[in-house]
PDB file of C-alpha atoms in Angstrom:
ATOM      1  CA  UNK G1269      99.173  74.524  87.462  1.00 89.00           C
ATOM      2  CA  UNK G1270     101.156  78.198  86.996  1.00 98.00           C
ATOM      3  CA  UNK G1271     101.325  80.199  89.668  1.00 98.00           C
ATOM      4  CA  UNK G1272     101.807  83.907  89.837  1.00 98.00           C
ATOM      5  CA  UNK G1273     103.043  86.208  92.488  1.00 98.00           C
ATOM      6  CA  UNK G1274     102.542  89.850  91.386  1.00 98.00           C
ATOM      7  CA  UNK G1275     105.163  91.843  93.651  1.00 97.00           C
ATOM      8  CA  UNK G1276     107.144  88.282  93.329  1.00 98.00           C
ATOM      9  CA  UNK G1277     110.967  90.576  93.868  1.00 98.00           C
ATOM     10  CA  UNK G1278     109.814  91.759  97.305  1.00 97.00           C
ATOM     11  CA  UNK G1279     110.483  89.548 100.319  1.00 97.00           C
ATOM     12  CA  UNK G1280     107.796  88.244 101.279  1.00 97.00           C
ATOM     13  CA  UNK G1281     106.626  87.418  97.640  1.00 98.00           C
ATOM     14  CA  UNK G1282     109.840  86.169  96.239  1.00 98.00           C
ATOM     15  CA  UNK G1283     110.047  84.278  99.454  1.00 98.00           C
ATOM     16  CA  UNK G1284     106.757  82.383  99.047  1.00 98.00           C
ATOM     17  CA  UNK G1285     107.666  81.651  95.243  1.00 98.00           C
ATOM     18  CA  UNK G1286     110.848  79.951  96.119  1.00 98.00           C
ATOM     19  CA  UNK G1287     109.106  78.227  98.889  1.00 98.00           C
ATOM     20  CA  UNK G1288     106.369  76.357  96.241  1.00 98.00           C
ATOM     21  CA  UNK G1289     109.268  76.043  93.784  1.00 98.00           C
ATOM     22  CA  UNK G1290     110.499  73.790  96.374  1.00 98.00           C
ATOM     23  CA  UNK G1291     108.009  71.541  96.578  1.00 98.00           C
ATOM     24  CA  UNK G1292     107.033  71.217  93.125  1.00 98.00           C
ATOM     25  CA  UNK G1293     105.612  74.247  91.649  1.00 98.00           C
ATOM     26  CA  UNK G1294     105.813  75.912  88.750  1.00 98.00           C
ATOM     27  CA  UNK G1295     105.981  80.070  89.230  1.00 98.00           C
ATOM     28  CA  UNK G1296     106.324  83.143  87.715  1.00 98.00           C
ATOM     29  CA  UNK G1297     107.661  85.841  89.885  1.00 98.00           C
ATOM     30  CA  UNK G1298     106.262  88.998  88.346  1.00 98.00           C
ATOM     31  CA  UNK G1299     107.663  92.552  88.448  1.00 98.00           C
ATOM     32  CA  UNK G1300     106.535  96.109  87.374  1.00 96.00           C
ATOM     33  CA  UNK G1301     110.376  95.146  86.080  1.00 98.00           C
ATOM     34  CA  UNK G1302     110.190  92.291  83.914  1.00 98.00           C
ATOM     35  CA  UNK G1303     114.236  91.862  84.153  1.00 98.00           C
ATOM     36  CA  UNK G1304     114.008  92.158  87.578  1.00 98.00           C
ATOM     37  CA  UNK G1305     112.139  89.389  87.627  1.00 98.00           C
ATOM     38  CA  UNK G1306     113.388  87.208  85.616  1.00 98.00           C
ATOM     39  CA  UNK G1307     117.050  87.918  87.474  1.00 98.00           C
ATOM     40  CA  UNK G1308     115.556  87.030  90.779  1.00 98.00           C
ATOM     41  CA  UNK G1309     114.259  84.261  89.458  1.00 98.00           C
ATOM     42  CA  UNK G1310     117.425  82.759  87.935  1.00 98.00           C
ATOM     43  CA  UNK G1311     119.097  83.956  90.991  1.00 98.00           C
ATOM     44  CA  UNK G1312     116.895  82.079  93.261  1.00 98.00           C
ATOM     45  CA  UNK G1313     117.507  79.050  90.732  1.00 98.00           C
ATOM     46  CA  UNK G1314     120.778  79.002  91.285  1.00 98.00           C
ATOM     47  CA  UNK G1315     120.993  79.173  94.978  1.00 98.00           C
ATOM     48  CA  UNK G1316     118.174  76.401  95.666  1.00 98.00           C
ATOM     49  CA  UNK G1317     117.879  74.330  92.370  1.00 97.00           C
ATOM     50  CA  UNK G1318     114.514  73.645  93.180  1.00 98.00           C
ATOM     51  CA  UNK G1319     112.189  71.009  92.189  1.00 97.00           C
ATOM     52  CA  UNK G1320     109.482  73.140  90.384  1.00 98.00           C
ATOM     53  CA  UNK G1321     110.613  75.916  87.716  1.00 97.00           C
ATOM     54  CA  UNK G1322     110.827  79.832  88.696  1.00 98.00           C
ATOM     55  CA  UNK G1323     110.905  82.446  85.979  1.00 98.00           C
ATOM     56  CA  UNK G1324     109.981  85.788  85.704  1.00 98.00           C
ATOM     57  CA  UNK G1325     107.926  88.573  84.095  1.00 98.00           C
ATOM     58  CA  UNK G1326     105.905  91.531  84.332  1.00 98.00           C
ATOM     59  CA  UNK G1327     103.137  91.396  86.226  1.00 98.00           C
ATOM     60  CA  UNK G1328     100.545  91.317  83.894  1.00 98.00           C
ATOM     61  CA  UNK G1329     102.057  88.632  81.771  1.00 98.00           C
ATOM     62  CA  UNK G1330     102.628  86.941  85.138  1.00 98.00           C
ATOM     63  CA  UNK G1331      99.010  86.967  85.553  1.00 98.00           C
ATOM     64  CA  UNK G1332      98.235  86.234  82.002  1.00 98.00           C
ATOM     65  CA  UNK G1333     100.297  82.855  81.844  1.00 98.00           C
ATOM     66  CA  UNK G1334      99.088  81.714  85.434  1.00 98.00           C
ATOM     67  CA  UNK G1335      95.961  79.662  87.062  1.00 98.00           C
ATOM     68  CA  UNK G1336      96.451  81.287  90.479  1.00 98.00           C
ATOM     69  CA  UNK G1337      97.818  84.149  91.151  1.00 98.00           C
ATOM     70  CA  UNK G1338      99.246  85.563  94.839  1.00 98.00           C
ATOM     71  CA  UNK G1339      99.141  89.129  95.748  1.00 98.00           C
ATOM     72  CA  UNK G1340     102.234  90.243  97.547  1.00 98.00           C
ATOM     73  CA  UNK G1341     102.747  93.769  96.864  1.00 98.00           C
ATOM     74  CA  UNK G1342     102.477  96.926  99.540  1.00 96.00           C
ATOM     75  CA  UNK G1343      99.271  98.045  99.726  1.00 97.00           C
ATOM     76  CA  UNK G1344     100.322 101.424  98.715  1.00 95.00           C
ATOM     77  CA  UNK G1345      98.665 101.597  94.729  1.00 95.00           C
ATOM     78  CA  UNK G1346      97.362  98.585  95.177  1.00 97.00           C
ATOM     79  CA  UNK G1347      94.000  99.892  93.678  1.00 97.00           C
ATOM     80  CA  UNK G1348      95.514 101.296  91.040  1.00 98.00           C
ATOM     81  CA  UNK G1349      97.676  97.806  90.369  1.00 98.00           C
ATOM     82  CA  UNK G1350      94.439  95.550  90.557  1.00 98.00           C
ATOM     83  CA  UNK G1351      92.173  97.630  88.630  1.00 98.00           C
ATOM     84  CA  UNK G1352      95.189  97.616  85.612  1.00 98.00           C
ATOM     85  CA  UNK G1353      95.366  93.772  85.774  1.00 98.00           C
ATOM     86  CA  UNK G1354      91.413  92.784  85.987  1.00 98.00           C
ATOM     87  CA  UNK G1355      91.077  91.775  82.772  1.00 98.00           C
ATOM     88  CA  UNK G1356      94.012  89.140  82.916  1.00 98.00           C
ATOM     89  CA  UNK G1357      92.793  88.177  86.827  1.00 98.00           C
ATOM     90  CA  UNK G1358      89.237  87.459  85.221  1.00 98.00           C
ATOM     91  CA  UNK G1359      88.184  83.883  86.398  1.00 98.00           C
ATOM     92  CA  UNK G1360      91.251  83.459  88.444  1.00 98.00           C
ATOM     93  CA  UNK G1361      92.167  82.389  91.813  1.00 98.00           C
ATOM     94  CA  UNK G1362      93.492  85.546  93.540  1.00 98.00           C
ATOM     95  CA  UNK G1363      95.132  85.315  97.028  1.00 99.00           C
ATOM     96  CA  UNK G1364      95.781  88.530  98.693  1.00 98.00           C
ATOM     97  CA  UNK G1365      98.941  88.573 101.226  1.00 98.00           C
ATOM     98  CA  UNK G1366      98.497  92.386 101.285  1.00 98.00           C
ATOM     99  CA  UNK G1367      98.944  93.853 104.920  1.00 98.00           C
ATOM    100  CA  UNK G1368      97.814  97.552 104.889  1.00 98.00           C
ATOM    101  CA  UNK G1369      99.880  99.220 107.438  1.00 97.00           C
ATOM    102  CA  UNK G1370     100.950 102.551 109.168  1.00 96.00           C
ATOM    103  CA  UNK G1371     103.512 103.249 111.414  1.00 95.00           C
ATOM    104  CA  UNK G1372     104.205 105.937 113.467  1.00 96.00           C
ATOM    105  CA  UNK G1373     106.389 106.861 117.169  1.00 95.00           C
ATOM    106  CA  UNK G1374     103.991 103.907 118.848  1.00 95.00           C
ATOM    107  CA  UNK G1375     105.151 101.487 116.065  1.00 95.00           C
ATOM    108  CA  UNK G1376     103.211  99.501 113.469  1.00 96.00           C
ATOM    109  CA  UNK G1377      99.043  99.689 113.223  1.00 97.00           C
ATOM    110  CA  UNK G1378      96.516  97.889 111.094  1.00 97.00           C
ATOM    111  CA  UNK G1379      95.521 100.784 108.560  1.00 97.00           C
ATOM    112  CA  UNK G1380      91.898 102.055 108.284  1.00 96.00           C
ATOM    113  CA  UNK G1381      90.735 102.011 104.368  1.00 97.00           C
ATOM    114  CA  UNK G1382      87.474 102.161 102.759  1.00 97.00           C
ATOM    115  CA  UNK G1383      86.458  98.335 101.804  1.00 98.00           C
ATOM    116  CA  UNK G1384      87.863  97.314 105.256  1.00 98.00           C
ATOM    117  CA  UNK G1385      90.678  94.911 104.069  1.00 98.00           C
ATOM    118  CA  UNK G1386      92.970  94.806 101.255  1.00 98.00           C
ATOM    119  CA  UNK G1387      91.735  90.920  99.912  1.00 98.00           C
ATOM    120  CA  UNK G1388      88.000  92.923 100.095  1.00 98.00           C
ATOM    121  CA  UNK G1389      89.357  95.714  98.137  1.00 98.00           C
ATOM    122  CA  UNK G1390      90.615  93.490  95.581  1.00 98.00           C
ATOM    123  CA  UNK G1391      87.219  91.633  95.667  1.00 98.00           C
ATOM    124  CA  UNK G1392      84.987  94.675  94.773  1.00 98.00           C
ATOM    125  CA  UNK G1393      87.355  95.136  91.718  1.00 98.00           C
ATOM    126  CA  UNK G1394      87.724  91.655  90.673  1.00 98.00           C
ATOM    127  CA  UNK G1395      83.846  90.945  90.588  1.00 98.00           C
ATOM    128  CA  UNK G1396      84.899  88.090  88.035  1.00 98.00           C
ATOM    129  CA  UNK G1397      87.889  86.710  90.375  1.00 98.00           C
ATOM    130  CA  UNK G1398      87.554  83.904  93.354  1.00 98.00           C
ATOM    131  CA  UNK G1399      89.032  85.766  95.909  1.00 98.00           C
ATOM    132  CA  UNK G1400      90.963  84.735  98.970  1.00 98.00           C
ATOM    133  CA  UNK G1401      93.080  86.025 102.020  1.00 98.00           C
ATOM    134  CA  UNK G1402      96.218  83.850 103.304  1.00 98.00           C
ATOM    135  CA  UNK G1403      99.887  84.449 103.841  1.00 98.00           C
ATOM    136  CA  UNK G1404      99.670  87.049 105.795  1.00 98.00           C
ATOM    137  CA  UNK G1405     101.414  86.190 109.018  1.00 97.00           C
ATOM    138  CA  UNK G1406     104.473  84.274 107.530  1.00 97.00           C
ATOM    139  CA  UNK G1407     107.838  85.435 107.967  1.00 95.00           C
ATOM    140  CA  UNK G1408     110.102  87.160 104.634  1.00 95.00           C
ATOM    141  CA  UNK G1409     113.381  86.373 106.582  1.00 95.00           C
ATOM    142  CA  UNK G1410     112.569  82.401 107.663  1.00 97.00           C
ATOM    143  CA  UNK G1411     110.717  81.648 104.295  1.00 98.00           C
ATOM    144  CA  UNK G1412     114.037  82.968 102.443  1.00 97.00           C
ATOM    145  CA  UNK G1413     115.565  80.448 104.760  1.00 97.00           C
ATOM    146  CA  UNK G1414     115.051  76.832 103.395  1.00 96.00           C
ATOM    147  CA  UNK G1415     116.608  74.998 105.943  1.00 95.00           C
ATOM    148  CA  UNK G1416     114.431  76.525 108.146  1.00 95.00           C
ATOM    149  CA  UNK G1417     111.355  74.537 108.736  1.00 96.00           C
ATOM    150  CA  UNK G1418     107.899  75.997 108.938  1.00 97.00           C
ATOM    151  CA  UNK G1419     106.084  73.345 109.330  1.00 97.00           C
ATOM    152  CA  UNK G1420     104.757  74.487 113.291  1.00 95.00           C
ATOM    153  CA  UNK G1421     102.891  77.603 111.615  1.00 97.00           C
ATOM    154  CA  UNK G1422      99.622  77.521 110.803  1.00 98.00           C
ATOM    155  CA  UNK G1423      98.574  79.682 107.508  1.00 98.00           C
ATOM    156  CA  UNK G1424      95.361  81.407 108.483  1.00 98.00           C
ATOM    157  CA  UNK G1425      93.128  81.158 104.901  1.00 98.00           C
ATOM    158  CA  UNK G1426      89.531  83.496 104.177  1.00 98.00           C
ATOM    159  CA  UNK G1427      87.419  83.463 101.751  1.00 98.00           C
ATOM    160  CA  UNK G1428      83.879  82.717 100.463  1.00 98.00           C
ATOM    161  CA  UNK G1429      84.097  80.151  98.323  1.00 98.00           C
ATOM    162  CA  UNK G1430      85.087  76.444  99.757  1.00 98.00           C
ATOM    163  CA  UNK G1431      86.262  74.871  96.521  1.00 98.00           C
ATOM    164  CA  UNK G1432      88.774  77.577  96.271  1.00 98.00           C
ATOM    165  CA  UNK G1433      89.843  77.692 100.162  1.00 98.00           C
ATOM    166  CA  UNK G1434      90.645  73.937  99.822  1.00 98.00           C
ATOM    167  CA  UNK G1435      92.991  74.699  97.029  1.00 98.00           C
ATOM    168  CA  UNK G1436      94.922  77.790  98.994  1.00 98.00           C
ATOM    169  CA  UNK G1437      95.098  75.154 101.928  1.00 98.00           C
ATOM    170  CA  UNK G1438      97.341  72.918  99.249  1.00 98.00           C
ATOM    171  CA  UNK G1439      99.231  75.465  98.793  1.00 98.00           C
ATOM    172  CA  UNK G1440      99.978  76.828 102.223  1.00 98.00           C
ATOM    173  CA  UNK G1441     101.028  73.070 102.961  1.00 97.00           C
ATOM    174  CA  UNK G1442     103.045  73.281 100.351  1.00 98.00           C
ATOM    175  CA  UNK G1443     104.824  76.315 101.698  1.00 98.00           C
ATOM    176  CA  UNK G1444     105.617  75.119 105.037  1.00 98.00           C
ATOM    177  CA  UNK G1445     104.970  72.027 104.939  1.00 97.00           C
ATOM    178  CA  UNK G1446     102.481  72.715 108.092  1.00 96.00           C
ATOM    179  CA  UNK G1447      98.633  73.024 107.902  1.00 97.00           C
ATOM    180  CA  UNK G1448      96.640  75.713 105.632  1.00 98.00           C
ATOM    181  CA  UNK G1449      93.572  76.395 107.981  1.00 98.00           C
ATOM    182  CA  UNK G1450      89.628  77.347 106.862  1.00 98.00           C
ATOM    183  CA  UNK G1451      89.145  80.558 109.148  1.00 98.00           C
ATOM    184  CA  UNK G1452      85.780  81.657 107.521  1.00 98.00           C
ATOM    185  CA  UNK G1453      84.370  84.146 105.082  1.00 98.00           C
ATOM    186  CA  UNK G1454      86.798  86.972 103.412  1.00 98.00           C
ATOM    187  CA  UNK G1455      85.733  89.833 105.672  1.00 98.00           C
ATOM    188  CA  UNK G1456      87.798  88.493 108.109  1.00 98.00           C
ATOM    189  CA  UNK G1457      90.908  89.295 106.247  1.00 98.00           C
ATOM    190  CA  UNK G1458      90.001  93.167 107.941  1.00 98.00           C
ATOM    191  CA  UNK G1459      91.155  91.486 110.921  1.00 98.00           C
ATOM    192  CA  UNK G1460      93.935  89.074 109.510  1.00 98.00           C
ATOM    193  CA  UNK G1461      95.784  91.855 108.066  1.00 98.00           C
ATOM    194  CA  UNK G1462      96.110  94.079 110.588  1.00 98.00           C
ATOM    195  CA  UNK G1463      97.374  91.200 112.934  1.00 98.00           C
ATOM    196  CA  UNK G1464     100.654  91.008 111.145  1.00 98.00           C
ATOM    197  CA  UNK G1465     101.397  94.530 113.069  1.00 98.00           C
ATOM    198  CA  UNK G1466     100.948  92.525 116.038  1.00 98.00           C
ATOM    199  CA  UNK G1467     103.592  90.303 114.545  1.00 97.00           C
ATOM    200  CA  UNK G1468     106.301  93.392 113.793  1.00 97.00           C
ATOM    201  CA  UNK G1469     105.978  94.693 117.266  1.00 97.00           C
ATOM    202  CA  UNK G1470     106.301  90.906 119.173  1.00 97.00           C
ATOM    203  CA  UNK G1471     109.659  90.744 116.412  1.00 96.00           C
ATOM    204  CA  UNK G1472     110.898  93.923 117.054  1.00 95.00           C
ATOM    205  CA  UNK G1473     110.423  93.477 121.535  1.00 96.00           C
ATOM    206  CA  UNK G1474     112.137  89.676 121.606  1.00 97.00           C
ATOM    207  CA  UNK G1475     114.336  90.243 118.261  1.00 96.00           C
ATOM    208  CA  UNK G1476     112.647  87.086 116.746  1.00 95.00           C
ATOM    209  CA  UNK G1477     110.425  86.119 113.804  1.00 92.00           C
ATOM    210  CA  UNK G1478     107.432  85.138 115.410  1.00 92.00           C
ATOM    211  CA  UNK G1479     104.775  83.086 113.433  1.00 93.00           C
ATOM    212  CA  UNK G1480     100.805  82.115 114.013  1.00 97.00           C
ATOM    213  CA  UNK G1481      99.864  78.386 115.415  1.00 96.00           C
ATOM    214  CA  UNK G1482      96.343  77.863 116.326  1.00 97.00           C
ATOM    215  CA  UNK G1483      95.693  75.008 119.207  1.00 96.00           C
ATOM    216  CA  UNK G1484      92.885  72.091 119.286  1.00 96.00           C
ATOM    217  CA  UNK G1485      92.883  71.878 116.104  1.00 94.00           C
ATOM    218  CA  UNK G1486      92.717  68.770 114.410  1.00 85.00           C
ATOM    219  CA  UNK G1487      92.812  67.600 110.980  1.00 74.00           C
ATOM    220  CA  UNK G1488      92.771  64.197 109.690  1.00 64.00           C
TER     221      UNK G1488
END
């Protein structure tokens, strides 16, 4: 399977690409900048020789060549970007990592926006996508870390269909090498999101990366 992360330069995006390299995946960091991409990717390569295969592309060829395909850009024109690429997302996986944000004096703050969550926004536009919500609480700076291990964070995963949930739960294991856990339905990716400003402040108070691990939890 090809995976795609549109918004694959940014940190958090580039840093979840190199993290499924690792462990066996083949991706395609996309870019409104297909060089970009492709640069990042090679750089990436060359640092980590990883086990899968990273290129790069433009987003919508990205999307095109890809199975799956991981949403990691600001939420800022993120309308505008999903409605453009809903004819190559059509019967996809889509994951949405998107965090819509505002900051002001008081800090960071979940934003307030018409379909209630970013992964719901791209829902009503994607009526032929599977949608899901994950990602959002893990770390740019430790992901770009590799030594680093993740494997104590939980990765919080919405959505409404279970076939499709099980298969972002592989992937979120293969990111940190922790557990992917089966939160509920995608509507509560309007609270998810806004959580990671939760995150920022706790990072900025203690000048740490702080992460999300759910107790009592098991799975067999």
């Amino acid at each position: 399977m090809t995976i795609a992360i549109v918004g694959g330069t940014g940190p958090q995006g580039s840093g979840i690409g190199l993290r499924l390299a690792l462990a066996g995946e083949e991706v395609i960091l996309g870019s409104r900048d297909a060089a970009k991409a492709q640069a990042e990717a090679d750089r990436l390569t060359a640092e980590h020789s990883p086990e899968g295969r990273l290129s790069g592309a433009g987003n919508a060829e990205a999307a095109e060549r890809a199975e799956t395909v991981i949403l990691a850009v600001p939420y800022r024109g993120h309308d505008e970007l999903v409605t453009a690429l809903a004819p190559v997302l059509a019967g996809k996986l889509v994951i949405s990592c998107v965090n819509p944000l505002s900051f002001d004096k008081l800090g960071p703050v979940g934003a307030e926006i018409p379909d209630k969550s970013a992964a719901e926004e791209a829902a009503r536009i994607l009526p032929e996508s599977t949608l899901a919500g994950a990602f959002h609480h893990l770390s740019a700076v430790t992901l770009h870390r590799v030594d680093h291990d993740l494997s104590h964070e939980d990765v919080l995963v919405c959505g409404d269909d279970t076939a499709a949930k099980t298969e972002v739960m592989r992937l979120a294991e293969k990111v940190t090498g922790g557990r992917g856990i089966d939160v509920g339905a995608l509507r509560l990716a309007r609270h998810l999101e806004p959580f990671t400003a939760v995150l920022i402040s706790v990072n900025k108070r203690y000048k740490t990366n702080a992460s999300v691990s759910l107790t009592g939890i098991r799975k067999d």
